[in-house]
Coordinates of C-alpha atoms and ligand atoms in Angstrom, one line a residue:
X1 CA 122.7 114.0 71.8
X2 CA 123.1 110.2 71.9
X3 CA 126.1 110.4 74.2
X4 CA 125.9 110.2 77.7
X5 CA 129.6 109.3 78.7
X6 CA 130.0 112.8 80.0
X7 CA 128.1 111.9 83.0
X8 CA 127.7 108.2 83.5
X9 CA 131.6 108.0 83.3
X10 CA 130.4 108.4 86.9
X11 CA 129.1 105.5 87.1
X12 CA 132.7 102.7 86.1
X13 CA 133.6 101.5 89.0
X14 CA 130.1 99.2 88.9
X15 CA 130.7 99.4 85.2
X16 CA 133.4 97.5 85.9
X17 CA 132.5 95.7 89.3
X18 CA 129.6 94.3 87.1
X19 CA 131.5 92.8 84.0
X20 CA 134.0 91.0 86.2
X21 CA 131.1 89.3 88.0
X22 CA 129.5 88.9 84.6
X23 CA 132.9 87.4 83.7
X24 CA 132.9 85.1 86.2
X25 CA 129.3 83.5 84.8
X26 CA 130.6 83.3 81.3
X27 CA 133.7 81.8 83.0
X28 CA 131.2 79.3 84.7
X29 CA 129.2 78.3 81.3
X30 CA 132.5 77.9 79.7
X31 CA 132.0 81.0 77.0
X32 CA 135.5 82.3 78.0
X33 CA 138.0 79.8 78.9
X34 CA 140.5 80.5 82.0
X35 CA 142.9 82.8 79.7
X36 CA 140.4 84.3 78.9
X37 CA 138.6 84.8 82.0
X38 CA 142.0 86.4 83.3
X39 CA 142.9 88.5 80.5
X40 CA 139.0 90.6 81.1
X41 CA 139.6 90.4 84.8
X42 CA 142.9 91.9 84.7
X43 CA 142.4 94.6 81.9
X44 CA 139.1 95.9 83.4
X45 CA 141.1 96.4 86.5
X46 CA 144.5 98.3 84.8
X47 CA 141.5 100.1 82.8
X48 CA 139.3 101.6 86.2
X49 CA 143.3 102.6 87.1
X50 CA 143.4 104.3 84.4
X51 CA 140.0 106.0 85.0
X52 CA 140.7 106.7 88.4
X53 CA 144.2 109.0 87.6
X54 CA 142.6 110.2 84.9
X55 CA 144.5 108.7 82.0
X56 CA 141.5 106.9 80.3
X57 CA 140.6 108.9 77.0
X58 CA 137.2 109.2 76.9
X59 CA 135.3 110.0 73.5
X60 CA 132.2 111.0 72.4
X61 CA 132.1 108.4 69.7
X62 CA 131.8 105.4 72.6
X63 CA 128.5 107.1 74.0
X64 CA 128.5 105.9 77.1
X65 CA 130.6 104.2 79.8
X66 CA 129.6 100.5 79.0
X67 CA 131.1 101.4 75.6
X68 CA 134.0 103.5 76.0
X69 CA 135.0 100.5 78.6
X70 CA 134.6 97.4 76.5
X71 CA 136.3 99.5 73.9
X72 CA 139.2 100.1 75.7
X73 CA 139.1 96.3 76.4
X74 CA 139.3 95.6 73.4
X75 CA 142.5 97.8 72.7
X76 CA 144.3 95.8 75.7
X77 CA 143.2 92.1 74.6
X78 CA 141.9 91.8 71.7
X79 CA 139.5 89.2 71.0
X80 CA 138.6 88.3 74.2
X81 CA 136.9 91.4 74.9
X82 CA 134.1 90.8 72.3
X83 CA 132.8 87.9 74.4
X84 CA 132.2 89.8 77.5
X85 CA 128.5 91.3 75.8
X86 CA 127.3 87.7 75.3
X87 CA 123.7 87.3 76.3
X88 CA 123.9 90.8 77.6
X89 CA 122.2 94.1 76.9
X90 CA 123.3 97.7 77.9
X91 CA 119.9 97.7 79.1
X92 CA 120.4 95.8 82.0
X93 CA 124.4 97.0 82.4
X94 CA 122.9 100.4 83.0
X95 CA 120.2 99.4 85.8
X96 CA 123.1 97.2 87.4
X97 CA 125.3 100.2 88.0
X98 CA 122.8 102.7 89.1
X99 CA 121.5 100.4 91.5
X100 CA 125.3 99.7 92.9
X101 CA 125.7 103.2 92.7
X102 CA 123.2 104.1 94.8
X103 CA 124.2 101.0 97.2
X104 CA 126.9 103.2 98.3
X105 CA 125.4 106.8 98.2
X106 CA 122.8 105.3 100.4
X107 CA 125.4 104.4 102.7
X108 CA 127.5 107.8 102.5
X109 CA 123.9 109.8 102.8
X110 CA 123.3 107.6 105.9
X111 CA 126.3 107.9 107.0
X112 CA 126.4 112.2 106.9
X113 CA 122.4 112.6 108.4
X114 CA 123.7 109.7 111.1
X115 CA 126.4 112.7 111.9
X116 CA 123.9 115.6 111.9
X117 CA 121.6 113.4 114.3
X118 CA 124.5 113.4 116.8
X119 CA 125.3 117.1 116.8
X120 CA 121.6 117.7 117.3
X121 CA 121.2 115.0 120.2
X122 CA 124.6 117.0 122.1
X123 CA 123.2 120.9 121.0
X124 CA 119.8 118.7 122.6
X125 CA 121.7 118.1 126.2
X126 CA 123.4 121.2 126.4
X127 CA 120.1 123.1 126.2
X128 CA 117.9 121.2 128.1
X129 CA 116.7 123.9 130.3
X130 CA 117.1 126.9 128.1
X131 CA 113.4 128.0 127.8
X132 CA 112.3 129.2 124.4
X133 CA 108.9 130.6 123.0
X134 CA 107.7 128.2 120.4
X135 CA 105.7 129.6 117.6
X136 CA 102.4 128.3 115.9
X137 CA 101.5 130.3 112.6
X138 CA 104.7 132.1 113.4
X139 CA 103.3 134.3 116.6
X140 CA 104.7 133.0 119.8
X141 CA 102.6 130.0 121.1
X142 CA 103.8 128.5 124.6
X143 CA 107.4 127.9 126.5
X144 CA 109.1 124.9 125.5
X145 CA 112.9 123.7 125.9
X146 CA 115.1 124.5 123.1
X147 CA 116.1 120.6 123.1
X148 CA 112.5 119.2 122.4
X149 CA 113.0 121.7 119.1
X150 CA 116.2 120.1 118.1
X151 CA 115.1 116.9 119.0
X152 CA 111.6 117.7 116.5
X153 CA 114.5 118.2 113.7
X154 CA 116.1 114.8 114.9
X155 CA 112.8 112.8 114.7
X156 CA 112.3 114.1 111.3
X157 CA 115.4 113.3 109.8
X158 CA 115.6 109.7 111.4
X159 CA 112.8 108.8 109.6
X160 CA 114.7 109.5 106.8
X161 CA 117.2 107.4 107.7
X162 CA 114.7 104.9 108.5
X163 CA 112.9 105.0 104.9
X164 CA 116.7 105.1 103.2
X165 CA 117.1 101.7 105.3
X166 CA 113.8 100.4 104.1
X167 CA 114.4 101.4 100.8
X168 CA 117.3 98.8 100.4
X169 CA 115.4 95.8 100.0
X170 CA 113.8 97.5 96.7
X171 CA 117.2 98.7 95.8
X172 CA 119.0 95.5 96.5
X173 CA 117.8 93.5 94.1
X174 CA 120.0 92.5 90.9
X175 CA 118.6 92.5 87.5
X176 CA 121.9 91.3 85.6
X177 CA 120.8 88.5 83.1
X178 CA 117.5 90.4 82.1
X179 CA 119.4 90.8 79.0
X180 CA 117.9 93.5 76.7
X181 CA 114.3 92.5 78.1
X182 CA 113.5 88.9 78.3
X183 CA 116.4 87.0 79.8
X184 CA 120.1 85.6 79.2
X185 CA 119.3 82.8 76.5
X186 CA 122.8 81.6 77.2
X187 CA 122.3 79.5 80.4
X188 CA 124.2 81.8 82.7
X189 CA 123.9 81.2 86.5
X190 CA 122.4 84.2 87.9
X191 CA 122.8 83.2 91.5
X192 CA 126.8 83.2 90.4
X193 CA 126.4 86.6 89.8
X194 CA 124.5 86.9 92.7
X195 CA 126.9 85.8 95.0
X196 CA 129.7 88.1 93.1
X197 CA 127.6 91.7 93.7
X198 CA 126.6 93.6 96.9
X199 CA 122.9 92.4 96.6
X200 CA 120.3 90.5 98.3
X201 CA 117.8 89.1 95.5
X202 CA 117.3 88.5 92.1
X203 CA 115.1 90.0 90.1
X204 CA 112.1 87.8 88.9
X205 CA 111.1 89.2 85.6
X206 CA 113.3 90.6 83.4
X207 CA 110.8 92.8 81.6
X208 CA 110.3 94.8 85.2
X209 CA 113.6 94.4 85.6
X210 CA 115.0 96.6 82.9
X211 CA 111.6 99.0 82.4
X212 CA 111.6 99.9 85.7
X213 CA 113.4 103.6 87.2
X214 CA 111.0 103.2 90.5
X215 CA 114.1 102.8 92.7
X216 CA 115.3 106.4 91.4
X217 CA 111.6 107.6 91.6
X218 CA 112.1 106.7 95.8
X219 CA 115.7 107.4 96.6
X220 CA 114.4 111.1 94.9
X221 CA 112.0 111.4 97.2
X222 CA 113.5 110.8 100.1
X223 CA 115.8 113.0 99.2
X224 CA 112.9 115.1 99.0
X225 CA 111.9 115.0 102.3
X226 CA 115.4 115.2 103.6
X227 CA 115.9 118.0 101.6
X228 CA 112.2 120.3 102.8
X229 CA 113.0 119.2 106.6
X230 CA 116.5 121.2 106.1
X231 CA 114.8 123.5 104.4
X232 CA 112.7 124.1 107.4
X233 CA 115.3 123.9 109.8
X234 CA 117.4 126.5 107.5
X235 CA 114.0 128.8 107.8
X236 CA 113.9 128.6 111.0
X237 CA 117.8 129.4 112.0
X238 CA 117.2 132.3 109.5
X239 CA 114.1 133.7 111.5
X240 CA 116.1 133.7 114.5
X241 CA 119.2 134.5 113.8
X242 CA 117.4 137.7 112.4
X243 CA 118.1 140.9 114.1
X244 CA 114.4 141.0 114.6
X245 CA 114.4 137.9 116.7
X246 CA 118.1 137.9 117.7
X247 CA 117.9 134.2 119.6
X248 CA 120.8 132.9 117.8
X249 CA 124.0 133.8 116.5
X250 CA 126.3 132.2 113.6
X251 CA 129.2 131.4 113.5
X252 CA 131.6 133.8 111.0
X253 CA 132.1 131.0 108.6
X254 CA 129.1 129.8 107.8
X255 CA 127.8 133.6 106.9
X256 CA 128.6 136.1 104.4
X257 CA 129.2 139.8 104.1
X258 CA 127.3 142.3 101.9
X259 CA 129.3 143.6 99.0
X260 CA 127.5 146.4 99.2
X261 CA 126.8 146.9 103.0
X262 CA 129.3 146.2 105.4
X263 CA 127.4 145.9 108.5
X264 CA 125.1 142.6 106.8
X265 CA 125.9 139.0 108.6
X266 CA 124.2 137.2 105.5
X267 CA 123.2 133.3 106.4
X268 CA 124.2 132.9 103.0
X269 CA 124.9 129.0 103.4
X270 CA 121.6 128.2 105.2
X271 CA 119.7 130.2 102.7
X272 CA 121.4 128.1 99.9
X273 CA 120.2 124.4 101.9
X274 CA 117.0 126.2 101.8
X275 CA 117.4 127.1 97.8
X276 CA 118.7 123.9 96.5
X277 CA 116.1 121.6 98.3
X278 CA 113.8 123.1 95.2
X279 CA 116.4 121.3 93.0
X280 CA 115.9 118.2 94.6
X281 CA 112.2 118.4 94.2
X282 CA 112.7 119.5 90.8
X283 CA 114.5 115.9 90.2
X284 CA 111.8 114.2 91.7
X285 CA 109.3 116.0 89.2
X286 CA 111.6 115.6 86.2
X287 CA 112.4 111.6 87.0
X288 CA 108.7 111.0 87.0
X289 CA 107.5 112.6 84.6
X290 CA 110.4 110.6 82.0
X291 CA 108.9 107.7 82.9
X292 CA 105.1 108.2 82.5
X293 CA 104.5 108.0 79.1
X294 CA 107.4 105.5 78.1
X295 CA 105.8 102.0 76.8
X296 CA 107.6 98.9 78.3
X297 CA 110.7 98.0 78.7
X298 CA 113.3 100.2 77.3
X299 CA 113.6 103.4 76.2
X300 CA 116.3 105.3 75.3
X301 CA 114.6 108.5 77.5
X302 CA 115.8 106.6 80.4
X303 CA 119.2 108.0 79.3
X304 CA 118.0 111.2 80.7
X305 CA 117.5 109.8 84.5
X306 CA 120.9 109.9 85.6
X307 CA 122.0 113.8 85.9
X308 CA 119.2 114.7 88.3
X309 CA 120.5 111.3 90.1
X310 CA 124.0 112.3 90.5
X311 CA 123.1 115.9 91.5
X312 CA 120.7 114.7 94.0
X313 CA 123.2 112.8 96.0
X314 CA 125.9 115.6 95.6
X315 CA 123.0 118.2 96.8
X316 CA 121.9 116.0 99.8
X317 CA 124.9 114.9 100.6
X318 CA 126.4 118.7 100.3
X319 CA 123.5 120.5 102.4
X320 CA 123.6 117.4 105.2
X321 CA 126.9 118.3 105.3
X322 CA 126.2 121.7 105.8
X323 CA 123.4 121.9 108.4
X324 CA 125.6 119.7 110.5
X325 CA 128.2 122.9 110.7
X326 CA 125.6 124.9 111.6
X327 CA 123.9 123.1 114.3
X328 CA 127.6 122.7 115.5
X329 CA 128.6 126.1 115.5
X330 CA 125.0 128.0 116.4
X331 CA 125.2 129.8 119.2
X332 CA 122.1 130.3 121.6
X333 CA 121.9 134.4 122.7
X334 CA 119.9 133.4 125.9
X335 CA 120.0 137.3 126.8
X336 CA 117.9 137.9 123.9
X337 CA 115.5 134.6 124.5
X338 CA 114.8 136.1 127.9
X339 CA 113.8 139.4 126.8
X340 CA 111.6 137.9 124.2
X341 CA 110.0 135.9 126.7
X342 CA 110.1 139.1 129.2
X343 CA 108.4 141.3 126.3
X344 CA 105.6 138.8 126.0
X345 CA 104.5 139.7 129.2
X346 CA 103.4 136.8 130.6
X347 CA 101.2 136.3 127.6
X348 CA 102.7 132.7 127.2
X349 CA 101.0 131.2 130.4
X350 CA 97.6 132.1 129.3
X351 CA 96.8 127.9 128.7
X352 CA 98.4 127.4 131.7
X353 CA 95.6 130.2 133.7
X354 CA 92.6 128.7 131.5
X355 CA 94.2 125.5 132.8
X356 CA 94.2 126.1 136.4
X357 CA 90.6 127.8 136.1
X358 CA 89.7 124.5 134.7
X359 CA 91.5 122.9 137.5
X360 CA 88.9 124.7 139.6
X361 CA 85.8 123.6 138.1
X362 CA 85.5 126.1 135.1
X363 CA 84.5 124.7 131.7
X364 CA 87.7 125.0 129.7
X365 CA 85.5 127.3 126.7
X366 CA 84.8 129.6 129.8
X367 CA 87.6 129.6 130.9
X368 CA 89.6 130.6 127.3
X369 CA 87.2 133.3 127.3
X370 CA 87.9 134.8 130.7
X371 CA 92.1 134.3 129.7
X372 CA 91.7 136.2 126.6
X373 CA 89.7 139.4 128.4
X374 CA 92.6 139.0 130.9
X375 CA 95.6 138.8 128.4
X376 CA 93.6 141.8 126.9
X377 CA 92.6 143.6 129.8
X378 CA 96.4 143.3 131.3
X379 CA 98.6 144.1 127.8
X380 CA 96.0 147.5 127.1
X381 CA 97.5 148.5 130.3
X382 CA 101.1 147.5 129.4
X383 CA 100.8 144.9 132.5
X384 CA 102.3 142.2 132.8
X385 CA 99.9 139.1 133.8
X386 CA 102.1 138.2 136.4
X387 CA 101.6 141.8 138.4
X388 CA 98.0 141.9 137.9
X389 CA 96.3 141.8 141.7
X390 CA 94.6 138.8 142.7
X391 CA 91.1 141.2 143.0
X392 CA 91.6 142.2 139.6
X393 CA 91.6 138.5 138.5
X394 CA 88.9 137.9 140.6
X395 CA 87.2 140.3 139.1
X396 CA 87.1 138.1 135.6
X397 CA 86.1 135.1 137.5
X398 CA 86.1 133.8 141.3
X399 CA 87.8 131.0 141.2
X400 CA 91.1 132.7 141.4
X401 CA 93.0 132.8 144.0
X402 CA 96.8 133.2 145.5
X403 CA 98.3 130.3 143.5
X404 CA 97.8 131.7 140.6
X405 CA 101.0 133.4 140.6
X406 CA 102.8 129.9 141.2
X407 CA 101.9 129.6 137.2
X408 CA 104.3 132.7 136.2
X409 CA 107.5 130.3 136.2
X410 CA 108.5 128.9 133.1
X411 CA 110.4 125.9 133.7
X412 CA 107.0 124.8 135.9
X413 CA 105.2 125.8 132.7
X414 CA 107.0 123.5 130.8
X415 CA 107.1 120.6 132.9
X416 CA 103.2 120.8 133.5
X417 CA 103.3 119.4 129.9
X418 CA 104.1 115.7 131.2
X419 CA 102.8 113.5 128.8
X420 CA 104.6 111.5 126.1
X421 CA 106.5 113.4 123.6
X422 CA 105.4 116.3 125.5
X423 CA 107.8 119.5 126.7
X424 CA 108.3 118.4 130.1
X425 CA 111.6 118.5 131.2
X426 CA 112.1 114.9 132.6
X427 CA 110.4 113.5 129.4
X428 CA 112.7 115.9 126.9
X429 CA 116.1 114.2 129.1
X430 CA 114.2 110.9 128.4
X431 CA 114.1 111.3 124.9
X432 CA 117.6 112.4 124.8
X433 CA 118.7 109.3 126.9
X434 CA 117.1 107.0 124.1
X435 CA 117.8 109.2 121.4
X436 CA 121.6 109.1 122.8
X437 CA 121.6 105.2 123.4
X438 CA 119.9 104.3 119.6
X439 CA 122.8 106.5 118.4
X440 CA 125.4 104.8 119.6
X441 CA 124.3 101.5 119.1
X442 CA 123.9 102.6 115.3
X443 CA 127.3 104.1 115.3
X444 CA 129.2 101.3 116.7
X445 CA 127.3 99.1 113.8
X446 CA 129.0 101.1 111.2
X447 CA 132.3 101.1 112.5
X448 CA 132.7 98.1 114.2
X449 CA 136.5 97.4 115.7
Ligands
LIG1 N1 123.4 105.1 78.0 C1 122.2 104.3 78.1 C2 121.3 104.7 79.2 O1 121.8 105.5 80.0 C3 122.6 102.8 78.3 C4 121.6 101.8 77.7 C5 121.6 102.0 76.3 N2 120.9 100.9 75.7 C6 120.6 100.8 74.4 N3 120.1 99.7 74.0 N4 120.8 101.8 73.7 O2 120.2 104.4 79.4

């Protein structure tokens, strides 16, 4: 029960990253002398080459990965190795490495949505002008372009991206030399260490430093909400991938087969995005509620925070991954969009009729009521709106007349919705322009030449 080495061996590379830099300070105070200083420098190197090809023997009896590695150091050079824990606690080892840890997953999530905002900008472009139904309580609602829906799935997930970014100046900050909770009594230079790690601050209380789990607690949650906006996404390329909506079509990869019915195209992988974002939440739950109750500063509970960590980041990581596939490979079945728009029967303009009736002077409450007996009146009769004559509409109210009919036209339905962030096609190329422009500019950041 007390070990935990079978998953925080995870976690030796900043195991290790950390006691050279800690090395360095105890180098600096004179506690180890230059030999010294080399000899723990140059066996925790040959031993994270051993862990990497696998040759480290790892044992229960060392409990964790702080242990198993300053035992190991030990077995290469002796002595030396029992200086490296002076005026430092396991306690604050084991914040050090999560929060290094995390540096880099944040970076590699980042990295993977960054990716999936791309394919959906270009799956944006290329269907600028394909018209689509959206829904609202799931019954279709109005026309809108297909790209203002991916780019609705791009604004969500680049917040994301813009909370992960946020979140780094929380994460960033380094609590070696909190010791086991009240600071290094050995006059060690923290800013040493400081310079020697990937972060940005110190930490400036030691008790906080090793109680806290809060930057867990966030980088959960924001996996959180990455996790329900793919979830969404997943729903919705399920719904309409569905034979009973029929708008899109997977690719062969990305679905499975029935083992009992061979005709079933099963969505199998976005079904599972949409399963294992109640994981993620379930991490979120578990992580706060281990810390609620525990009294300041350590607790051995917190022992307990890092497997929903680690699968967190493999689950984001893996279902970002994922979704990006998709969105690449989705096909739009614009035959089947058209007939759904066809079999609405014009039903989809009736804002844009209460719109023009307002246009004439009607109060828009009127004129809602008048649409609806209209919509009625023309779908009892299996009419379409469009084929309805001009005395029958001015039969509901006068203030019809011939250009009506210019409203059946769905791209000019659309673009009537010119406003910011609105459906209009010149404002939906707009937001693809900047959308493909911020992209770029982020993109060349991460890899510059
Ligand atoms: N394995 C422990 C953890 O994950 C490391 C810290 C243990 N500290 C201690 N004083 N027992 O939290």
């Amino acid at each position: 029960m007390n070990a935990s080495i079978g998953f925080d061996k995870r976690l030796y590379r900043e195991d290790i990253r950390g006691s050279i830099a800690y090395a360095k300070a105890l180098g600096k105070r004179g506690i180890l002398d230059q030999d010294e200083y080399r000899a723990v420098v140059e066996g925790l190197l040959a031993i994270e080459q051993e862990i990497k090809t696998g040759a480290f023997n790892f044992r229960v009896e060392d409990e964790d990965i702080h242990m198993s590695i300053e035992r190991r150091l030990f077995e290469k050079i002796g002595k030396a190795a029992y200086k490296l824990h002076t005026g430092r606690s396991r306690n604050e080892q084991i914040v050090l490495d999560e929060r290094m840890y995390l540096i880099e997953e944040c970076s590699s999530i980042d990295k993977k949505i960054l990716l999936l905002l791309k394919i959906l900008v270009e799956r944006a472009k290329e269907h600028l002008s394909t018209i689509v139904p959206i829904y609202t309580h799931l019954r279709k609602a109005q026309p809108t372009s297909l790209a203002h829906l991916f780019l609705a799935y791009y604004h969500a997930l680049s917040r994301d991206r813009d909370r992960m970014r946020d979140f780094q100046k929380r994460l960033r900050v380094l609590p070696l030399g909190s010791a086991a909770a009240v600071g290094s009594s050995i006059g060690i230079d923290r800013n040493v260490l400081l310079q020697e790690l990937p972060f940005d601050a110190l930490s400036q209380n030691s008790i906080d430093a090793v109680a806290t789990r809060d930057f867990i607690v966030e980088f959960e949650f924001i996996c959180v909400l990455i996790g329900v906006t793919l979830s969404r996404m997943a729903e919705d390329i399920i719904l309409y991938s569905s034979e009973e909506f029929g708008f899109i079509d997977l690719p062969d990869d990305l679905t499975t087969t029935s083992s009992l019915l061979p005709q079933k195209k099963n969505p199998d992988s976005l079904e599972l995005i949409r399963g294992k974002s109640a994981r993620v939440i379930g991490h979120l739950v578990w992580i706060v509620t281990l810390m609620k109750g525990t009294p300041y500063t350590y607790n051995r509970d917190f022992q307990e925070d890092k497997e929903g960590l680690f699968d967190t980041v493999d689950t984001a990581g893996q279902c970002i991954a994922v979704m990006t596939e998709v969105i690449k490979g989705l096909q739009v079945n614009l035959e089947h969009v058209e007939e759904a728009l066809q079999k609405s029967r014009g039903a989809l303009f009736a804002t844009d009729i209460a719109e023009y009736l307002v246009t004439k002077g009607v109060p828009f409450r009127d004129a809602h009521r008048t649409v609806g007996e209209i919509v009625r009146f023309a779908l009892e009769g299996e009419r379409d709106l469009k084929d309805l004559t001009l005395a029958q509409y001015k039969s509901f109210d006068q203030a019809f007349e011939k250009d009506v009919y210019k409203l059946f036209d769905y791209i000019r339905s659309v673009n009537r919705h010119d406003v910011i962030g609105g459906t209009a096609l010149k404002r939906v190329a707009g937001e693809i322009k900047r959308a493909e422009n911020k992209l770029e500019k982020e993109i060349r950041a991460r890899n510059p030449r």
